[in-house]
mmCIF file of C-alpha atoms in Angstrom:
data_model
loop_
_atom_site.group_PDB
_atom_site.id
_atom_site.type_symbol
_atom_site.label_atom_id
_atom_site.label_comp_id
_atom_site.label_asym_id
_atom_site.label_seq_id
_atom_site.Cartn_x
_atom_site.Cartn_y
_atom_site.Cartn_z
ATOM 1 C CA MET A 1 -0.059 -0.011 0.011
ATOM 2 C CA ILE A 2 1.352 3.372 -1.135
ATOM 3 C CA LEU A 3 1.656 5.836 2.074
ATOM 4 C CA LEU A 4 0.887 9.660 1.221
ATOM 5 C CA ASP A 5 1.208 12.531 3.439
ATOM 6 C CA CYS A 6 -1.307 15.608 3.618
ATOM 7 C CA ASP A 7 0.449 17.657 1.085
ATOM 8 C CA ARG A 8 0.495 14.759 -1.546
ATOM 9 C CA VAL A 9 -2.954 13.968 -0.958
ATOM 10 C CA ARG A 10 -4.182 17.552 -1.092
ATOM 11 C CA ASP A 11 -2.485 18.046 -4.411
ATOM 12 C CA LEU A 12 -4.221 14.851 -5.774
ATOM 13 C CA LEU A 13 -7.775 15.515 -4.204
ATOM 14 C CA PRO A 14 -8.935 17.268 -7.571
ATOM 15 C CA ASP A 15 -7.935 14.303 -9.640
ATOM 16 C CA TYR A 16 -9.429 11.957 -6.942
ATOM 17 C CA ALA A 17 -12.778 13.721 -7.241
ATOM 18 C CA ALA A 18 -12.809 13.836 -11.068
ATOM 19 C CA GLY A 19 -11.781 10.014 -11.034
ATOM 20 C CA ARG A 20 -8.576 10.598 -12.825
ATOM 21 C CA LEU A 21 -6.395 8.464 -10.615
ATOM 22 C CA GLU A 22 -5.257 4.864 -10.718
ATOM 23 C CA PRO A 23 -6.803 2.282 -8.687
ATOM 24 C CA ALA A 24 -3.653 2.019 -6.276
ATOM 25 C CA THR A 25 -3.364 5.804 -5.818
ATOM 26 C CA VAL A 26 -7.396 5.907 -5.005
ATOM 27 C CA ALA A 27 -6.779 3.321 -2.428
ATOM 28 C CA ALA A 28 -3.871 5.436 -0.987
ATOM 29 C CA VAL A 29 -5.891 8.604 -0.826
ATOM 30 C CA GLU A 30 -8.954 7.058 0.703
ATOM 31 C CA ALA A 31 -6.727 5.200 3.398
ATOM 32 C CA HIS A 32 -5.339 8.644 4.201
ATOM 33 C CA LEU A 33 -8.852 10.447 4.318
ATOM 34 C CA ARG A 34 -10.229 7.753 6.563
ATOM 35 C CA SER A 35 -7.376 8.879 9.089
ATOM 36 C CA CYS A 36 -7.275 12.584 8.661
ATOM 37 C CA ASP A 37 -10.062 14.922 9.500
ATOM 38 C CA GLU A 38 -8.353 17.974 7.731
ATOM 39 C CA CYS A 39 -7.888 16.283 4.458
ATOM 40 C CA ARG A 40 -11.452 14.925 4.593
ATOM 41 C CA GLY A 41 -12.770 18.358 5.132
ATOM 42 C CA GLU A 42 -10.803 19.749 2.111
ATOM 43 C CA SER A 43 -11.847 16.822 -0.068
ATOM 44 C CA ALA A 44 -15.521 17.518 0.847
ATOM 45 C CA ILE A 45 -15.043 21.105 -0.393
ATOM 46 C CA ILE A 46 -13.291 19.881 -3.653
ATOM 47 C CA GLY A 47 -16.288 17.462 -4.190
ATOM 48 C CA LEU A 48 -18.726 20.112 -3.728
ATOM 49 C CA LEU A 49 -16.854 22.485 -6.143
ATOM 50 C CA ALA A 50 -16.298 19.545 -8.557
ATOM 51 C CA ARG A 51 -20.071 18.930 -8.600
ATOM 52 C CA HIS A 52 -20.745 22.474 -9.840
ATOM 53 C CA PRO A 53 -18.813 23.408 -13.009
ATOM 54 C CA ALA A 54 -20.306 26.364 -14.891
ATOM 55 C CA PRO A 55 -23.234 25.108 -17.182
ATOM 56 C CA LEU A 56 -22.602 26.008 -20.653
ATOM 57 C CA PRO A 57 -25.348 28.585 -21.881
ATOM 58 C CA GLY A 58 -27.652 27.129 -24.270
ATOM 59 C CA GLY A 59 -26.933 28.401 -27.837
ATOM 60 C CA LEU A 60 -23.304 29.230 -27.186
ATOM 61 C CA GLU A 61 -22.192 26.509 -29.198
ATOM 62 C CA ALA A 62 -24.228 27.350 -32.271
ATOM 63 C CA ARG A 63 -23.123 30.972 -31.971
ATOM 64 C CA VAL A 64 -19.549 30.025 -31.985
ATOM 65 C CA LEU A 65 -19.802 27.431 -35.024
ATOM 66 C CA ALA A 66 -21.654 30.444 -36.946
ATOM 67 C CA ALA A 67 -19.031 33.100 -36.101
ATOM 68 C CA THR A 68 -16.107 30.672 -36.939
ATOM 69 C CA ALA A 69 -17.576 29.118 -39.975
ATOM 70 C CA PRO A 70 -15.363 29.532 -43.071
ATOM 71 C CA ARG A 71 -16.502 32.484 -45.067
ATOM 72 C CA ARG A 72 -17.025 31.808 -48.827
ATOM 73 C CA ARG A 73 -14.049 32.664 -50.558
ATOM 74 C CA VAL A 74 -13.586 35.337 -53.073
ATOM 75 C CA PRO A 75 -11.304 34.266 -56.116
ATOM 76 C CA TYR A 76 -7.712 35.723 -55.550
ATOM 77 C CA VAL A 77 -7.164 38.428 -58.226
ATOM 78 C CA PRO A 78 -3.533 39.839 -58.619
ATOM 79 C CA ALA A 79 -3.073 43.457 -58.191
ATOM 80 C CA SER A 80 -1.701 43.728 -61.773
ATOM 81 C CA ALA A 81 -5.044 42.335 -63.148
ATOM 82 C CA LEU A 82 -6.697 44.953 -61.059
ATOM 83 C CA LEU A 83 -4.365 47.548 -62.335
ATOM 84 C CA ALA A 84 -5.190 46.433 -65.896
ATOM 85 C CA ALA A 85 -8.976 46.514 -65.366
ATOM 86 C CA SER A 86 -8.680 50.072 -63.867
ATOM 87 C CA VAL A 87 -6.593 51.278 -66.930
ATOM 88 C CA ALA A 88 -9.350 49.506 -69.163
ATOM 89 C CA ALA A 89 -12.118 51.016 -67.281
ATOM 90 C CA ALA A 90 -10.491 54.456 -67.597
ATOM 91 C CA LEU A 91 -9.865 54.003 -71.297
ATOM 92 C CA LEU A 92 -13.742 52.653 -71.782
ATOM 93 C CA GLY A 93 -14.886 55.976 -69.725
ATOM 94 C CA GLY A 94 -12.640 58.077 -72.027
ATOM 95 C CA VAL A 95 -14.087 56.536 -75.122
ATOM 96 C CA THR A 96 -17.605 57.058 -73.827
ATOM 97 C CA ILE A 97 -17.074 60.624 -73.145
ATOM 98 C CA LEU A 98 -15.340 61.010 -76.690
ATOM 99 C CA ARG A 99 -18.387 59.108 -78.356
ATOM 100 C CA HIS A 100 -20.770 61.507 -76.361
ATOM 101 C CA THR A 101 -18.880 64.655 -77.425
ATOM 102 C CA ARG A 102 -18.090 63.538 -80.906
ATOM 103 C CA GLY A 103 -21.394 61.657 -81.997
ATOM 104 C CA PRO A 104 -22.130 57.952 -82.603
ATOM 105 C CA GLU A 105 -19.181 55.727 -83.723
ATOM 106 C CA ALA A 106 -18.461 52.083 -83.717
ATOM 107 C CA ALA A 107 -18.140 50.918 -80.302
ATOM 108 C CA PRO A 108 -14.563 49.724 -79.380
ATOM 109 C CA PRO A 109 -13.798 46.226 -78.497
ATOM 110 C CA ALA A 110 -14.504 45.749 -74.818
ATOM 111 C CA ALA A 111 -10.982 44.470 -73.877
ATOM 112 C CA GLY A 112 -11.450 45.257 -70.426
ATOM 113 C CA ALA A 113 -14.910 44.289 -69.875
ATOM 114 C CA ALA A 114 -14.437 41.001 -68.065
ATOM 115 C CA ALA A 115 -11.707 42.578 -65.843
ATOM 116 C CA ALA A 116 -13.909 45.660 -65.188
ATOM 117 C CA GLY A 117 -16.539 43.226 -63.743
ATOM 118 C CA VAL A 118 -14.001 42.512 -60.887
ATOM 119 C CA ASP A 119 -15.113 44.042 -57.791
ATOM 120 C CA GLY A 120 -12.719 45.244 -54.928
ATOM 121 C CA ARG A 121 -13.784 42.782 -52.467
ATOM 122 C CA GLY A 122 -10.872 40.543 -53.489
ATOM 123 C CA LEU A 123 -8.579 42.900 -51.690
ATOM 124 C CA MET A 124 -10.720 43.090 -48.693
ATOM 125 C CA MET A 125 -9.351 39.786 -47.019
ATOM 126 C CA ARG A 126 -10.725 39.139 -43.610
ATOM 127 C CA LEU A 127 -7.755 38.985 -41.306
ATOM 128 C CA PRO A 128 -8.080 36.432 -38.651
ATOM 129 C CA GLY A 129 -7.872 38.093 -35.227
ATOM 130 C CA SER A 130 -4.602 37.369 -33.655
ATOM 131 C CA ALA A 131 -4.103 35.908 -30.198
ATOM 132 C CA ASP A 132 -3.014 38.540 -27.823
ATOM 133 C CA ASP A 133 0.014 37.075 -25.923
ATOM 134 C CA GLY A 134 0.418 40.000 -23.683
ATOM 135 C CA LEU A 135 -1.285 38.770 -20.507
ATOM 136 C CA ALA A 136 -1.967 41.343 -18.067
ATOM 137 C CA ALA A 137 0.283 41.235 -15.024
ATOM 138 C CA GLY A 138 -1.419 40.219 -11.887
ATOM 139 C CA SER A 139 -0.107 40.516 -8.496
ATOM 140 C CA ALA A 140 3.613 39.664 -8.600
ATOM 141 C CA SER A 141 4.016 39.029 -4.926
ATOM 142 C CA LEU A 142 3.938 35.152 -4.955
ATOM 143 C CA ASP A 143 6.143 35.155 -8.225
ATOM 144 C CA ASP A 144 8.781 37.205 -6.542
ATOM 145 C CA LEU A 145 9.276 34.577 -3.927
ATOM 146 C CA SER A 146 11.996 31.754 -4.213
ATOM 147 C CA GLU A 147 10.991 28.005 -4.283
ATOM 148 C CA ASP A 148 12.158 27.608 -0.814
ATOM 149 C CA GLU A 149 10.005 30.418 0.398
ATOM 150 C CA LEU A 150 7.052 29.093 -1.461
ATOM 151 C CA GLN A 151 7.444 25.516 0.041
ATOM 152 C CA SER A 152 7.692 27.342 3.698
ATOM 153 C CA LEU A 153 4.429 29.386 2.758
ATOM 154 C CA LEU A 154 2.699 26.157 1.539
ATOM 155 C CA LYS A 155 3.830 24.330 5.005
ATOM 156 C CA GLU A 156 2.186 27.380 6.997
ATOM 157 C CA LEU A 157 -0.795 27.118 4.758
ATOM 158 C CA ASN A 158 -1.310 23.494 5.491
ATOM 159 C CA SER A 159 -0.388 23.491 9.177
ATOM 160 C CA MET B 1 -20.199 1.308 -20.704
ATOM 161 C CA SER B 2 -16.337 1.840 -21.466
ATOM 162 C CA THR B 3 -14.064 0.106 -18.861
ATOM 163 C CA THR B 4 -10.960 2.012 -20.198
ATOM 164 C CA ALA B 5 -8.862 3.309 -17.411
ATOM 165 C CA PRO B 6 -8.797 7.221 -17.244
ATOM 166 C CA TRP B 7 -5.086 7.323 -17.867
ATOM 167 C CA HIS B 8 -5.457 5.429 -21.047
ATOM 168 C CA ARG B 9 -8.286 7.463 -22.163
ATOM 169 C CA ALA B 10 -6.102 10.557 -21.652
ATOM 170 C CA ASP B 11 -3.489 9.158 -24.048
ATOM 171 C CA ALA B 12 -6.252 8.281 -26.580
ATOM 172 C CA ALA B 13 -7.784 11.826 -26.075
ATOM 173 C CA ALA B 14 -4.284 13.546 -26.738
ATOM 174 C CA SER B 15 -3.762 11.371 -29.982
ATOM 175 C CA GLU B 16 -7.440 12.359 -31.165
ATOM 176 C CA GLU B 17 -6.654 15.870 -30.506
ATOM 177 C CA ALA B 18 -3.491 15.915 -32.578
ATOM 178 C CA ARG B 19 -5.670 14.320 -35.356
ATOM 179 C CA LEU B 20 -8.131 16.928 -35.089
ATOM 180 C CA VAL B 21 -5.960 19.922 -35.187
ATOM 181 C CA ALA B 22 -3.905 18.498 -38.169
ATOM 182 C CA GLU B 23 -7.269 18.044 -39.929
ATOM 183 C CA ALA B 24 -8.557 21.496 -38.973
ATOM 184 C CA ARG B 25 -5.214 23.046 -40.084
ATOM 185 C CA SER B 26 -5.637 21.732 -43.486
ATOM 186 C CA GLY B 27 -8.916 23.315 -43.784
ATOM 187 C CA ASP B 28 -11.325 20.495 -42.662
ATOM 188 C CA ALA B 29 -14.559 22.264 -41.323
ATOM 189 C CA SER B 30 -15.823 19.284 -39.626
ATOM 190 C CA ALA B 31 -12.525 18.829 -37.587
ATOM 191 C CA ARG B 32 -12.890 22.731 -36.614
ATOM 192 C CA GLU B 33 -16.342 21.983 -35.315
ATOM 193 C CA ARG B 34 -15.253 19.214 -33.410
ATOM 194 C CA LEU B 35 -12.547 21.153 -31.753
ATOM 195 C CA ILE B 36 -15.006 23.629 -30.740
ATOM 196 C CA SER B 37 -17.588 21.135 -29.364
ATOM 197 C CA ARG B 38 -14.868 19.484 -27.460
ATOM 198 C CA TYR B 39 -13.267 22.408 -25.674
ATOM 199 C CA LEU B 40 -16.160 24.978 -25.601
ATOM 200 C CA ALA B 41 -17.016 24.151 -22.015
ATOM 201 C CA ASP B 42 -13.536 24.615 -20.870
ATOM 202 C CA VAL B 43 -13.084 27.734 -22.813
ATOM 203 C CA TYR B 44 -16.384 29.154 -21.491
ATOM 204 C CA ASP B 45 -15.453 28.043 -17.833
ATOM 205 C CA VAL B 46 -12.113 30.314 -18.193
ATOM 206 C CA THR B 47 -13.583 33.333 -19.609
ATOM 207 C CA LEU B 48 -16.438 33.395 -17.098
ATOM 208 C CA ARG B 49 -13.841 33.012 -14.112
ATOM 209 C CA VAL B 50 -11.978 35.826 -15.584
ATOM 210 C CA LEU B 51 -14.929 38.045 -16.255
ATOM 211 C CA GLY B 52 -17.398 37.273 -13.546
ATOM 212 C CA ASP B 53 -20.094 37.824 -16.122
ATOM 213 C CA ARG B 54 -22.104 35.106 -18.184
ATOM 214 C CA ASP B 55 -22.758 37.508 -21.276
ATOM 215 C CA LEU B 56 -19.370 39.028 -21.504
ATOM 216 C CA ALA B 57 -18.015 35.386 -21.037
ATOM 217 C CA GLN B 58 -19.838 34.306 -23.934
ATOM 218 C CA ASP B 59 -18.498 37.258 -26.067
ATOM 219 C CA ALA B 60 -15.095 36.447 -24.783
ATOM 220 C CA ALA B 61 -15.631 32.648 -25.712
ATOM 221 C CA GLN B 62 -16.654 33.583 -29.248
ATOM 222 C CA ASP B 63 -13.764 35.902 -29.599
ATOM 223 C CA ALA B 64 -11.345 33.201 -28.489
ATOM 224 C CA TRP B 65 -12.429 30.865 -30.934
ATOM 225 C CA VAL B 66 -12.228 33.148 -33.752
ATOM 226 C CA ASN B 67 -8.857 34.000 -32.615
ATOM 227 C CA ALA B 68 -7.748 30.683 -32.241
ATOM 228 C CA LEU B 69 -8.938 29.074 -35.349
ATOM 229 C CA GLY B 70 -7.532 32.190 -37.168
ATOM 230 C CA ALA B 71 -4.150 31.500 -35.715
ATOM 231 C CA LEU B 72 -4.221 27.833 -36.218
ATOM 232 C CA GLY B 73 -1.463 28.016 -38.671
ATOM 233 C CA ARG B 74 0.788 29.413 -35.712
ATOM 234 C CA PHE B 75 0.169 26.621 -33.246
ATOM 235 C CA ARG B 76 3.414 24.783 -32.867
ATOM 236 C CA GLY B 77 2.229 22.000 -30.612
ATOM 237 C CA GLU B 78 4.722 22.716 -28.012
ATOM 238 C CA ALA B 79 1.729 22.686 -25.569
ATOM 239 C CA SER B 80 -1.668 20.667 -26.147
ATOM 240 C CA PHE B 81 -4.096 22.451 -28.138
ATOM 241 C CA ARG B 82 -6.385 22.592 -24.982
ATOM 242 C CA THR B 83 -3.690 24.359 -23.083
ATOM 243 C CA TRP B 84 -2.963 26.840 -26.109
ATOM 244 C CA VAL B 85 -6.735 27.612 -26.647
ATOM 245 C CA LEU B 86 -7.244 28.290 -23.037
ATOM 246 C CA ARG B 87 -4.404 30.696 -23.073
ATOM 247 C CA ILE B 88 -6.070 32.430 -25.814
ATOM 248 C CA ALA B 89 -9.392 32.401 -23.856
ATOM 249 C CA ILE B 90 -7.731 34.047 -20.900
ATOM 250 C CA ASN B 91 -6.149 36.709 -23.114
ATOM 251 C CA SER B 92 -9.527 37.413 -24.925
ATOM 252 C CA ALA B 93 -11.356 37.646 -21.600
ATOM 253 C CA ARG B 94 -8.678 39.954 -20.327
ATOM 254 C CA SER B 95 -8.879 42.098 -23.309
ATOM 255 C CA LEU B 96 -12.658 42.276 -23.375
ATOM 256 C CA ALA B 97 -12.375 43.293 -19.658
ATOM 257 C CA ARG B 98 -9.988 46.018 -20.479
ATOM 258 C CA ARG B 99 -12.341 47.198 -23.422
ATOM 259 C CA ARG B 100 -15.447 47.202 -21.111
ATOM 260 C CA GLY B 101 -13.719 48.618 -17.906
ATOM 261 C CA ARG B 102 -13.146 46.585 -14.833
ATOM 262 C CA ARG B 103 -14.398 43.452 -14.100
ATOM 263 C CA ARG B 104 -17.954 43.292 -13.085
ATOM 264 C CA GLU B 105 -18.887 42.032 -9.582
ATOM 265 C CA VAL B 106 -20.648 39.553 -9.788
ATOM 266 C CA ASP B 107 -23.758 37.750 -10.049
ATOM 267 C CA LEU B 108 -23.143 34.288 -11.254
ATOM 268 C CA THR B 109 -26.420 32.862 -9.728
ATOM 269 C CA SER B 110 -29.500 31.710 -11.406
ATOM 270 C CA ALA B 111 -30.664 31.384 -15.101
ATOM 271 C CA GLU B 112 -29.124 28.159 -16.259
ATOM 272 C CA ALA B 113 -30.781 24.827 -16.225
ATOM 273 C CA VAL B 114 -29.599 22.619 -13.448
ATOM 274 C CA PRO B 115 -29.746 18.828 -13.183
ATOM 275 C CA GLY B 116 -32.107 17.832 -10.377
ATOM 276 C CA GLY B 117 -34.063 14.991 -11.688
ATOM 277 C CA ASP B 118 -37.952 15.294 -11.294
ATOM 278 C CA ASP B 119 -37.837 16.470 -7.662
ATOM 279 C CA PRO B 120 -38.323 20.326 -7.774
ATOM 280 C CA SER B 121 -36.820 20.561 -4.175
ATOM 281 C CA SER B 122 -33.574 18.677 -5.006
ATOM 282 C CA GLY B 123 -33.380 20.813 -8.251
ATOM 283 C CA ALA B 124 -33.686 23.883 -6.087
ATOM 284 C CA ARG B 125 -31.242 22.702 -3.617
ATOM 285 C CA PHE B 126 -28.924 21.887 -6.311
ATOM 286 C CA SER B 127 -29.191 25.226 -7.725
ATOM 287 C CA ALA B 128 -28.896 26.856 -4.662
ATOM 288 C CA GLU B 129 -25.602 24.979 -3.756
ATOM 289 C CA SER B 130 -24.321 25.851 -7.306
ATOM 290 C CA ASP B 131 -25.083 29.570 -6.726
ATOM 291 C CA ARG B 132 -22.975 29.298 -3.450
ATOM 292 C CA VAL B 133 -19.941 27.712 -5.198
ATOM 293 C CA ALA B 134 -20.213 30.206 -7.976
ATOM 294 C CA ASP B 135 -20.371 33.154 -5.731
ATOM 295 C CA ALA B 136 -17.447 31.812 -3.424
ATOM 296 C CA LEU B 137 -15.332 31.263 -6.408
ATOM 297 C CA ALA B 138 -16.147 34.703 -7.796
ATOM 298 C CA LYS B 139 -14.969 36.379 -4.819
ATOM 299 C CA LEU B 140 -11.413 34.859 -4.777
ATOM 300 C CA PRO B 141 -8.683 37.244 -6.362
ATOM 301 C CA GLU B 142 -8.140 36.469 -10.216
ATOM 302 C CA LYS B 143 -5.017 34.348 -9.812
ATOM 303 C CA GLN B 144 -6.481 32.212 -7.096
ATOM 304 C CA ARG B 145 -9.667 31.897 -8.918
ATOM 305 C CA LEU B 146 -8.028 30.600 -12.031
ATOM 306 C CA ALA B 147 -5.811 28.356 -10.179
ATOM 307 C CA VAL B 148 -8.714 26.737 -8.324
ATOM 308 C CA SER B 149 -10.832 26.478 -11.522
ATOM 309 C CA LEU B 150 -8.109 25.307 -13.842
ATOM 310 C CA ARG B 151 -7.024 22.391 -11.237
ATOM 311 C CA ILE B 152 -10.553 21.428 -10.522
ATOM 312 C CA TYR B 153 -12.444 21.921 -13.743
ATOM 313 C CA GLN B 154 -9.908 21.584 -16.229
ATOM 314 C CA GLY B 155 -7.633 19.079 -14.488
ATOM 315 C CA LEU B 156 -4.479 20.828 -15.252
ATOM 316 C CA GLY B 157 -1.236 20.380 -13.224
ATOM 317 C CA TYR B 158 0.474 23.371 -11.628
ATOM 318 C CA GLN B 159 3.103 23.614 -14.437
ATOM 319 C CA GLU B 160 0.364 24.247 -17.058
ATOM 320 C CA ILE B 161 -1.543 26.576 -14.616
ATOM 321 C CA ALA B 162 1.770 28.453 -14.424
ATOM 322 C CA GLU B 163 2.061 28.861 -18.179
ATOM 323 C CA LEU B 164 -1.515 30.010 -18.329
ATOM 324 C CA THR B 165 -1.198 32.562 -15.616
ATOM 325 C CA ASP B 166 2.446 33.749 -16.366
ATOM 326 C CA SER B 167 3.529 32.480 -12.928
ATOM 327 C CA THR B 168 5.909 29.789 -11.573
ATOM 328 C CA GLU B 169 4.729 26.412 -10.625
ATOM 329 C CA GLY B 170 5.428 27.200 -6.954
ATOM 330 C CA SER B 171 3.188 30.238 -7.248
ATOM 331 C CA ALA B 172 0.558 28.261 -9.049
ATOM 332 C CA ARG B 173 0.518 25.694 -6.091
ATOM 333 C CA VAL B 174 0.393 28.332 -3.368
ATOM 334 C CA ASN B 175 -2.319 30.064 -5.243
ATOM 335 C CA TYR B 176 -4.416 26.967 -5.554
ATOM 336 C CA HIS B 177 -4.055 26.259 -1.859
ATOM 337 C CA LEU B 178 -4.686 29.768 -0.712
ATOM 338 C CA GLY B 179 -7.797 29.733 -3.014
ATOM 339 C CA ILE B 180 -9.069 26.393 -1.349
ATOM 340 C CA LYS B 181 -8.453 27.520 2.043
ATOM 341 C CA ARG B 182 -10.481 30.682 1.491
ATOM 342 C CA LEU B 183 -13.334 28.560 -0.144
ATOM 343 C CA ARG B 184 -13.364 26.316 2.849
ATOM 344 C CA GLU B 185 -13.956 29.515 4.923
ATOM 345 C CA MET B 186 -16.490 30.707 2.604
ATOM 346 C CA LEU B 187 -18.400 27.358 2.032
ATOM 347 C CA ARG B 188 -18.296 25.865 5.515
#
């Protein structure tokens, strides 16, 4: 039989409450709990916490799935093609103005018509949100302590 | 009923997670959806513990998934996907808290359906107990609240908690035990 002290048992209690321990360790934790009022009290609180996770709100999954569904892709159009389309559109516009001012002529071949049909949405790529890696700093007091000081504090806490 | 031991299930879960992540990275929409279904409750729990408000926590959970899936190409597999997405969830919640002003203090009671079987008094008791637990947790300082929540609800070890909260393993352990000590006082 494995023998566990209070510190080890308290570290294991969340895994014990969630059924994540191997049978031999479960037996060792339970043997300790039978003989230790303090750890039994802590086990009761952890069991209480474990029985009450935050319930997932109805509709959240559907909402997240909708927000993350892949958008319909707009075909990639190289910038050079857009430039050509702009030039063609400008030329067509110029010809139209000339036709209007000079009278009816045969229409020029619509060389840029297909390109002129390209809209600008190809450039409006939706950039994915980037993960903010800058965690806000919390209280640094514990982080400033050495491992020995943290161990002493733990012993004090558990005494 | 499965008779597989929990530690074997953990290995299988890690391998399934790696496969889903690889498929999601290659553009498989169904793999993305399965990752969301698998870890949404964990992500929501974390955003709720940071923000203390159910509506804001849902907004932050959504932000977290949009950010995580948008950045999936940058996931290097150094931590598990779950740890990685939980870190993004904490960042999204803190970022939302900064945008909305300070953390709301805190009404986590009511509203959600609770298990209680057919007995209304049993359901009411469970609900009241659930409210007490949520209130007590919400009163802890953030680092203690996160350490307790990540340890108990997510089953993370102190090293992973330290990585998620930008602290040391020793600090994470002390924050967890401080949090439990205060919860024992509040919930006795």
